[in-house]
PDB file of C-alpha atoms in Angstrom:
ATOM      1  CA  UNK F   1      80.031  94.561 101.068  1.00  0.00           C
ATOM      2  CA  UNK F   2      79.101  98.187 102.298  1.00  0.00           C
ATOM      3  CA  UNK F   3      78.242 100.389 100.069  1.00  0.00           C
ATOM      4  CA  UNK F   4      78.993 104.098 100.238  1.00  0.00           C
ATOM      5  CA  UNK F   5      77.831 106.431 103.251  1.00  0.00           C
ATOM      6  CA  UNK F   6      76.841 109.520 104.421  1.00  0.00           C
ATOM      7  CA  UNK F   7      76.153 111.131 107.656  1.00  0.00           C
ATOM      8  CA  UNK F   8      73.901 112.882 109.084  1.00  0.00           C
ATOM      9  CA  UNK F   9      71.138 112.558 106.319  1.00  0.00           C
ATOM     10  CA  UNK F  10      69.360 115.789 106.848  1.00  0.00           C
ATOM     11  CA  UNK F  11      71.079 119.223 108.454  1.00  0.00           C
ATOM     12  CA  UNK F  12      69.527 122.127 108.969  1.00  0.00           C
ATOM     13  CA  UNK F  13      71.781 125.502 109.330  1.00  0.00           C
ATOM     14  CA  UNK F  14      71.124 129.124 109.956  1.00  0.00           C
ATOM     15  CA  UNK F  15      72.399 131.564 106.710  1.00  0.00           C
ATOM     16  CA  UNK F  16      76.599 132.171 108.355  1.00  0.00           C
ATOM     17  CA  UNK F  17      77.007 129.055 110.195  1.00  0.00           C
ATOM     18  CA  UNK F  18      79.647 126.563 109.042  1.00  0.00           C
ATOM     19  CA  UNK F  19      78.573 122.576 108.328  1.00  0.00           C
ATOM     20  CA  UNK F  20      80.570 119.200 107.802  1.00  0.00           C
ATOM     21  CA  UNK F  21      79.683 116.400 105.670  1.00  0.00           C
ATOM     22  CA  UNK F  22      80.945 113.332 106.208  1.00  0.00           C
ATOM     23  CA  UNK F  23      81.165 110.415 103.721  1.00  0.00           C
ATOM     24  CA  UNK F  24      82.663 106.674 104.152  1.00  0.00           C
ATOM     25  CA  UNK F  25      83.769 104.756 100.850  1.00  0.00           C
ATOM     26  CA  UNK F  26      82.609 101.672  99.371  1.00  0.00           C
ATOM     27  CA  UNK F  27      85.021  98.743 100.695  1.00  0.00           C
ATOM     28  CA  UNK F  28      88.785  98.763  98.481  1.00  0.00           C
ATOM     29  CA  UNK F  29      87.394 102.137  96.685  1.00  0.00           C
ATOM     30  CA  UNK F  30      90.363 105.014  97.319  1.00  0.00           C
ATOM     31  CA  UNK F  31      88.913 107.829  95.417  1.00  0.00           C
ATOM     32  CA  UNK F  32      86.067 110.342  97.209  1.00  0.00           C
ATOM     33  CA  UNK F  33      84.371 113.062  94.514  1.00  0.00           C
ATOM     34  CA  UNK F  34      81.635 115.315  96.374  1.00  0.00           C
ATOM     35  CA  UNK F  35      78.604 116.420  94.204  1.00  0.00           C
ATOM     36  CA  UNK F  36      75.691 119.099  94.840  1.00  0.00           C
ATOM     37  CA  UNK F  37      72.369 118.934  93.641  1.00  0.00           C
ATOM     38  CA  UNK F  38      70.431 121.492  93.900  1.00  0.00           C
ATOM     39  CA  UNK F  39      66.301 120.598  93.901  1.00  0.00           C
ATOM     40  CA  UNK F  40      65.470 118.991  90.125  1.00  0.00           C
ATOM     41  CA  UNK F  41      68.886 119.542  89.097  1.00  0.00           C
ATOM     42  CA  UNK F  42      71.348 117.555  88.336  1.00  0.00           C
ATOM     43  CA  UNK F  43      74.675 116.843  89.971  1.00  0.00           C
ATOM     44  CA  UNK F  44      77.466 119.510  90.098  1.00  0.00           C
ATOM     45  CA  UNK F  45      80.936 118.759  90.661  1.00  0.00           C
ATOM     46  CA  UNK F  46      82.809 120.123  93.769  1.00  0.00           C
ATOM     47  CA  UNK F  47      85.836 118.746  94.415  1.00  0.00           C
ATOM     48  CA  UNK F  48      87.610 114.856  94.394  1.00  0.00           C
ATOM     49  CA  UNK F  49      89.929 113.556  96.823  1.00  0.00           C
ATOM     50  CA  UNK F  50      93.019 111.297  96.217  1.00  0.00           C
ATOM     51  CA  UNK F  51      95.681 109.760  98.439  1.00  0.00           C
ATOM     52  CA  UNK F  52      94.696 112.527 100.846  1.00  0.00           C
ATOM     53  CA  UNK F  53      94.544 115.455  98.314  1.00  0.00           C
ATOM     54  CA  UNK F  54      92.585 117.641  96.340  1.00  0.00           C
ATOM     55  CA  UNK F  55      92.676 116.130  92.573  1.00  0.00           C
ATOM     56  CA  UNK F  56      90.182 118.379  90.665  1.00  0.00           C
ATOM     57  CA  UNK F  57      87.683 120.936  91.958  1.00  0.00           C
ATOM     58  CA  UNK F  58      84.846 122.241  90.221  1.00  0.00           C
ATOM     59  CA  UNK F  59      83.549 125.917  90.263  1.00  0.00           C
ATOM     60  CA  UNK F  60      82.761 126.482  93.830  1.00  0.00           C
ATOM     61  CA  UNK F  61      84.580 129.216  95.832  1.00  0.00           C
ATOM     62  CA  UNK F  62      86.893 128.574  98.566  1.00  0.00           C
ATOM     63  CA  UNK F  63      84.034 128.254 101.155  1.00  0.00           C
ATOM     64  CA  UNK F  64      84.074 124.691 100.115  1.00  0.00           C
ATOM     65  CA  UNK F  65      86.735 122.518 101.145  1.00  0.00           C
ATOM     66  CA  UNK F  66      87.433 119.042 101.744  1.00  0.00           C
ATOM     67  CA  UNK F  67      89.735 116.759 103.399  1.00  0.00           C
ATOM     68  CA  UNK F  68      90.747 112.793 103.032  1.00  0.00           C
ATOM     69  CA  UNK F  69      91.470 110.660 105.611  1.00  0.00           C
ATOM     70  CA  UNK F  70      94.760 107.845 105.601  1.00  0.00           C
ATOM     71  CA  UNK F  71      91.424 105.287 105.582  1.00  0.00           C
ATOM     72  CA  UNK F  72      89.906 107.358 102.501  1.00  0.00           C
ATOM     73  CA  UNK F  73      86.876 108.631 104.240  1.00  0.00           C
ATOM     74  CA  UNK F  74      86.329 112.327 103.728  1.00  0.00           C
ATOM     75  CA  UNK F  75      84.777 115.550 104.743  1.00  0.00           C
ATOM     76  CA  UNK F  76      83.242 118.296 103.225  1.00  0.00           C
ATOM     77  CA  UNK F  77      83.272 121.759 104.828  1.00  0.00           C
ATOM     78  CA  UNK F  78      80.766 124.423 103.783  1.00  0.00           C
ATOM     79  CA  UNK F  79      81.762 128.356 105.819  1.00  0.00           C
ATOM     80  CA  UNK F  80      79.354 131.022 105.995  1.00  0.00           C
ATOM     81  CA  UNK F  81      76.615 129.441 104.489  1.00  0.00           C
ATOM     82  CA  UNK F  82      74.372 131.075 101.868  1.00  0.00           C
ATOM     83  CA  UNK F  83      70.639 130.290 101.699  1.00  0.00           C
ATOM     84  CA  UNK F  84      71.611 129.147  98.011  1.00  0.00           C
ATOM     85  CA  UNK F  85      73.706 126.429  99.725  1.00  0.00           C
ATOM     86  CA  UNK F  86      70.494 124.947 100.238  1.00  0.00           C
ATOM     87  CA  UNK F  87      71.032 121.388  98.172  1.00  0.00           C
ATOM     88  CA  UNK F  88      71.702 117.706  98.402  1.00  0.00           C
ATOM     89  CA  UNK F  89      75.607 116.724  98.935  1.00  0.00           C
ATOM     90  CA  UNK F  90      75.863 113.448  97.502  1.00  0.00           C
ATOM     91  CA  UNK F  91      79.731 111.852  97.955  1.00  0.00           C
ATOM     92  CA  UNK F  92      80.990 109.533  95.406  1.00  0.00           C
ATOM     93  CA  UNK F  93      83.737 106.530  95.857  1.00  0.00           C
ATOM     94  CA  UNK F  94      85.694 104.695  93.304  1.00  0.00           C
ATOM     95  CA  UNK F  95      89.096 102.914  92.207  1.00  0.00           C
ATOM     96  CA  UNK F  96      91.250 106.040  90.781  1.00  0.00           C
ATOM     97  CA  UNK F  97      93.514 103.146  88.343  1.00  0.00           C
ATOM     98  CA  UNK F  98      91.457 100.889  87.876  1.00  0.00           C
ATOM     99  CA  UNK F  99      90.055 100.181  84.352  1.00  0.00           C
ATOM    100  CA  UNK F 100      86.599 100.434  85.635  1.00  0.00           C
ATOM    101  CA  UNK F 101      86.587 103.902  87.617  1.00  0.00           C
ATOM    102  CA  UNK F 102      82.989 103.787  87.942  1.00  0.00           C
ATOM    103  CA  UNK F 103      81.947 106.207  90.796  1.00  0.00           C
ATOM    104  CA  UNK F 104      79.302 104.526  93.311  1.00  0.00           C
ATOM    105  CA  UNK F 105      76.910 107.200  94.928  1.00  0.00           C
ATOM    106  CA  UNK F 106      76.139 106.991  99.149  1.00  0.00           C
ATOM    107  CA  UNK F 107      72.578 108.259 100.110  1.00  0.00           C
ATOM    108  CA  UNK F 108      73.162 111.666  99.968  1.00  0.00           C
ATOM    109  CA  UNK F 109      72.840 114.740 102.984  1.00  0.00           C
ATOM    110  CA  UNK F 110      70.359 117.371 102.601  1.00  0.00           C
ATOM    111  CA  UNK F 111      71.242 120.346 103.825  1.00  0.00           C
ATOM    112  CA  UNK F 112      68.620 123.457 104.895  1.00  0.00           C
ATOM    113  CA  UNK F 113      70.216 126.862 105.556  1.00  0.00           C
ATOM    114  CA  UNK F 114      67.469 128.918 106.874  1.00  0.00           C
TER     115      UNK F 114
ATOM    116  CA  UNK Y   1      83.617 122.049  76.874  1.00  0.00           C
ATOM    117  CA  UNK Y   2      81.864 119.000  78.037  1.00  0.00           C
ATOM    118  CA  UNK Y   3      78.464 119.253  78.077  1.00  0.00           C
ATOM    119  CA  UNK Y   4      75.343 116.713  78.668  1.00  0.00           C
ATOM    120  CA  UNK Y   5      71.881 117.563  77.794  1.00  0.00           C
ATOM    121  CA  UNK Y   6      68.576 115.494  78.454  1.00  0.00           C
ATOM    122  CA  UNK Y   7      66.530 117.508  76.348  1.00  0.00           C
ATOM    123  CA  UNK Y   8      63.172 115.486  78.388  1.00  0.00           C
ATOM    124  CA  UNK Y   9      62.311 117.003  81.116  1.00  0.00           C
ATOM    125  CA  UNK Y  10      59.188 114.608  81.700  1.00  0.00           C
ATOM    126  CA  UNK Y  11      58.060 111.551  80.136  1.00  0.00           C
ATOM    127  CA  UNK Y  12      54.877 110.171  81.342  1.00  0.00           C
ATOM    128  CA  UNK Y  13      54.244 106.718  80.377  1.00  0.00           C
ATOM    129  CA  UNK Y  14      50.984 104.007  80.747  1.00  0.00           C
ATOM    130  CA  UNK Y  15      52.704  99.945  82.462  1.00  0.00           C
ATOM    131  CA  UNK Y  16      53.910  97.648  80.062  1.00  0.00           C
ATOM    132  CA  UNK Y  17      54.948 100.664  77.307  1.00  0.00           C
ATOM    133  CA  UNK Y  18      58.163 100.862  75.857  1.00  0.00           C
ATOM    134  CA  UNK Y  19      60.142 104.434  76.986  1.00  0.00           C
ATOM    135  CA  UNK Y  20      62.848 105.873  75.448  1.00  0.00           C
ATOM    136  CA  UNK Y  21      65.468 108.348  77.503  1.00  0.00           C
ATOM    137  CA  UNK Y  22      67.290 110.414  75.282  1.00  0.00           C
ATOM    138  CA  UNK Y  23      70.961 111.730  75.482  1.00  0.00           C
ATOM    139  CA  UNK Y  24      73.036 113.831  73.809  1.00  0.00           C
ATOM    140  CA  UNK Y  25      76.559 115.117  74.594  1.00  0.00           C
ATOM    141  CA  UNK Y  26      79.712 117.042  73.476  1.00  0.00           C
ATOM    142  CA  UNK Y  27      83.221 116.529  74.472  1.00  0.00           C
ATOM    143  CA  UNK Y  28      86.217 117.465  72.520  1.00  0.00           C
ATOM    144  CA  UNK Y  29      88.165 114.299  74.161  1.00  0.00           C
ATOM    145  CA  UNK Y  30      88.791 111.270  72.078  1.00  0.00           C
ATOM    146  CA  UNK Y  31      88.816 109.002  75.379  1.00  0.00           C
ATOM    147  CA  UNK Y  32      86.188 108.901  77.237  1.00  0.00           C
ATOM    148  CA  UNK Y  33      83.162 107.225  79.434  1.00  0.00           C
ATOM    149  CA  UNK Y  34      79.445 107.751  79.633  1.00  0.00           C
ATOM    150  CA  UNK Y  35      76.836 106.691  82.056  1.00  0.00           C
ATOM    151  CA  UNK Y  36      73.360 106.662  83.068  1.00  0.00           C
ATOM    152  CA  UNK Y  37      72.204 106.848  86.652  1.00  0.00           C
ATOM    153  CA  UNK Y  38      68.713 106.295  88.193  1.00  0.00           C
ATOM    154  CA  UNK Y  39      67.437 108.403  90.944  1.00  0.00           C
ATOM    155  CA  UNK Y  40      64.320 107.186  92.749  1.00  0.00           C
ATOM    156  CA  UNK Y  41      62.713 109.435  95.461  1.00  0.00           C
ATOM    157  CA  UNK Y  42      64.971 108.400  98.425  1.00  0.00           C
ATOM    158  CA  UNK Y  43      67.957 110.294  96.141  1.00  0.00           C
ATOM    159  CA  UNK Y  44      70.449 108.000  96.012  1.00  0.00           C
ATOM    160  CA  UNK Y  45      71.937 108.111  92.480  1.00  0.00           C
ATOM    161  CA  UNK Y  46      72.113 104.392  91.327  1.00  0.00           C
ATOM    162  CA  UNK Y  47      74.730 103.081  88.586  1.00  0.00           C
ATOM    163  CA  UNK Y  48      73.196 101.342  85.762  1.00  0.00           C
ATOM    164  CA  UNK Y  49      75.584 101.311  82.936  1.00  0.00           C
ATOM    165  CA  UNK Y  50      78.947 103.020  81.888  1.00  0.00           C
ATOM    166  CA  UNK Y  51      80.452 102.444  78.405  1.00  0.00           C
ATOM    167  CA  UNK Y  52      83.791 103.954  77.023  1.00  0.00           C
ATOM    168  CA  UNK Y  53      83.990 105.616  74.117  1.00  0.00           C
ATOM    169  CA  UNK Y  54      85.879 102.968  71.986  1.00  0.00           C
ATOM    170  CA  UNK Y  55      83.091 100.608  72.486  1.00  0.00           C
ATOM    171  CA  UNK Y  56      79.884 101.353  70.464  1.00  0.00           C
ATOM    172  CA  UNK Y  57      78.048  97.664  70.460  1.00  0.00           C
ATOM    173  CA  UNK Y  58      74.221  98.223  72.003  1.00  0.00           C
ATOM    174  CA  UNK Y  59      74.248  96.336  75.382  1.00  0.00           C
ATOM    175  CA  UNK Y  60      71.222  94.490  76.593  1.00  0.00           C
ATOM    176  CA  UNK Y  61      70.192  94.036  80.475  1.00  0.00           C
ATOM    177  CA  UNK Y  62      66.726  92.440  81.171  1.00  0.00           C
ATOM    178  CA  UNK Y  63      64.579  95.031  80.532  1.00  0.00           C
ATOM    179  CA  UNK Y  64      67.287  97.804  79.645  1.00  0.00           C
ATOM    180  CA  UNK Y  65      68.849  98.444  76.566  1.00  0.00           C
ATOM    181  CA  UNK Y  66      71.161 101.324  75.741  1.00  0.00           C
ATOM    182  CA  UNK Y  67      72.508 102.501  72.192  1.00  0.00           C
ATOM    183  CA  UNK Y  68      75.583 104.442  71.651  1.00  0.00           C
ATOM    184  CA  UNK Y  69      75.992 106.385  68.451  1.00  0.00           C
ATOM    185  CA  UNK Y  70      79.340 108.234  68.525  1.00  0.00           C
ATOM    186  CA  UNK Y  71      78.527 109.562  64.976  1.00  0.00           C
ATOM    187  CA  UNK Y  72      75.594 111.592  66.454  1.00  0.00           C
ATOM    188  CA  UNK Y  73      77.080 111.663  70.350  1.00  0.00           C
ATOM    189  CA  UNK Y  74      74.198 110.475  71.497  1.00  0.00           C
ATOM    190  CA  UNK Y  75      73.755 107.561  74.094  1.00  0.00           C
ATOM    191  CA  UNK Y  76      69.670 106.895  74.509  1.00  0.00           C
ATOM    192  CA  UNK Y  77      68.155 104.287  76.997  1.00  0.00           C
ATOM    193  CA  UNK Y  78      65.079 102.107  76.438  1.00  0.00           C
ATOM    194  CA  UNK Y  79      62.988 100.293  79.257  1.00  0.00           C
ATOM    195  CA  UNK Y  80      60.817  97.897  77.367  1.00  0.00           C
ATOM    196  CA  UNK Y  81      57.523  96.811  79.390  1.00  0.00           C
ATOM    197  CA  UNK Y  82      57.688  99.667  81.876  1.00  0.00           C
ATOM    198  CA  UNK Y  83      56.591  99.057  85.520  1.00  0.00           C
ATOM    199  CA  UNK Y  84      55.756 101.733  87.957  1.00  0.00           C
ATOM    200  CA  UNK Y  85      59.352 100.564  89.498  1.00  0.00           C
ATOM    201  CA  UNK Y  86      60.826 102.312  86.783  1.00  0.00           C
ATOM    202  CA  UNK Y  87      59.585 105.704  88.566  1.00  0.00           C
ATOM    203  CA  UNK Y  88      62.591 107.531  88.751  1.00  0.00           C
ATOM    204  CA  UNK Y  89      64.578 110.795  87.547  1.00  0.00           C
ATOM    205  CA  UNK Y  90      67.656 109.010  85.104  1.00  0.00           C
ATOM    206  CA  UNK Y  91      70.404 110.530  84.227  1.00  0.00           C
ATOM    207  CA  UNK Y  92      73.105 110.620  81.873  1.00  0.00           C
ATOM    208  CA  UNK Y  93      76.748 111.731  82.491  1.00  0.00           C
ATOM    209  CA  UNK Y  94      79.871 112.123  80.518  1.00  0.00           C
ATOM    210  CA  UNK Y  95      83.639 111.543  82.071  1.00  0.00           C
ATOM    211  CA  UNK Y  96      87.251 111.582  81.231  1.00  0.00           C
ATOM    212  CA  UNK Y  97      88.677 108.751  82.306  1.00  0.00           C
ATOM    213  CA  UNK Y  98      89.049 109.358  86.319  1.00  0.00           C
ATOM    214  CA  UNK Y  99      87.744 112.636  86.059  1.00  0.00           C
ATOM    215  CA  UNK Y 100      84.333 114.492  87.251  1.00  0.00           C
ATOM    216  CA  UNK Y 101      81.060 113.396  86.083  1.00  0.00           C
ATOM    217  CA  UNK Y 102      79.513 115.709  83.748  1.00  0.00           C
ATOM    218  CA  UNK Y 103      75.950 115.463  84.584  1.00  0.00           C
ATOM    219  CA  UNK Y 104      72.688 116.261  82.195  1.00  0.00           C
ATOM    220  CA  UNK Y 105      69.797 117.966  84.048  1.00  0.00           C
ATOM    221  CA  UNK Y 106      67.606 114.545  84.123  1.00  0.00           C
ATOM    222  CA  UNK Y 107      64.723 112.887  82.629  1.00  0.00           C
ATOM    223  CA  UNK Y 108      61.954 112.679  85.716  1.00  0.00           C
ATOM    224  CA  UNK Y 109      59.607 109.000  83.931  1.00  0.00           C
ATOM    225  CA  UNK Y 110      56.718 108.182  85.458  1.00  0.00           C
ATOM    226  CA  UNK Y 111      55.086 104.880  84.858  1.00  0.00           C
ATOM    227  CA  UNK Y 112      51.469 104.916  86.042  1.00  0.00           C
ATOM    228  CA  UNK Y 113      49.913 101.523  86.306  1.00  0.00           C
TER     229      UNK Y 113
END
């Protein structure tokens, strides 16, 4: 059963430049929630993905944005990077309805803007 | 306002001690979940428990036990007989049901052998 993933695992941007994330989903998981963590931090919420739209979004501005695929894998899209964009994306799956809605996390991409 | 705080920033800890993680949160919501995560140096955040906010019995897994106190919101975590395995940042998080994980800032243990 594969678990959640994330490519590429490290990225490293100049300040302006634009970057995608990408994330697969644990197998039968239809839900996608993308997290940043900046260094010893903990997670922040960006944004989650349902049925191919945005469901909640955290307090990020409109330089992040996301999309969901029909097969529930997603993407996250960082414009004009700042050097404060400088973090680990980790993407979460789970089951939106189901009674356990426990979020699994993938391996995370860390992202350098230089 | 949801909020999650790990008031440890460090715990440093001697093999084969008992450790406890403390957690304390604040939600104005009558349903929902909490959860602790473990996050060893690779960074993958690792599930370890998630309990719902109806059910306050202690649950006990090997060498993991967690205790939920809804009458002073907190949820604390106990490793009993550390091992340098245990090495990790942990955190605890707070949801509404289907919602965004509410993270605290982490508890970085270190078990030295």
């Amino acid at each position: 059963d594969a678990g959640v993933t994330q490519s590429p695992t490290h990225l490293i941007k100049t300040r302006g430049q634009q970057v995608t994330l990408r994330c697969s989903p644990k197998s039968g998981h239809d839900t996608v929630s993308w997290y940043q963590q900046a260094l010893g931090q903990g997670p922040q919420f960006i944004f989650q993905y349902y049925e191919e739209e945005e469901r909640q979004r955290g307090n990020f501005p409109d330089r992040f944005s996301g999309h969901q695929f029909p097969n529930y894998s997603s993407e996250l899209n960082v414009n004009a990077l700042l050097l404060g964009d400088s973090a680990l994306y980790l993407c979460a799956s789970s089951l939106l309805l189901a009674d356990t809605d426990t979020q699994y996390f993938g391996p995370g991409t860390r992202l350098t803007v230089l | 306002a949801q909020k999650v705080t790990q008031a440890q920033t460090e715990i440093s800890v001697v093999e084969k001690e008992d450790v406890t993680l403390d957690c304390v949160y604040e939600t104005r919501d009558t349903t929902y979940y909490l959860f602790w995560y473990k996050q060893p140096p690779s960074g993958e955040l690792v599930f370890l428990i998630r309990r719902n906010s109806f059910d306050e019995q202690n649950e006990i897994s090997g060498r993991y036990s967690w205790n939920f106190q809804k009458s002073t919101s907190s949820f604390n975590f106990t490793i009993t007989a550390s091992q340098v395995v245990d090495s990790a940042v942990y955190f605890c998080a707070l949801s509404e049901p289907g919602g965004k994980l509410i993270f605290g800032q982490g508890t970085e243990l270190s078990v030295k052998p």
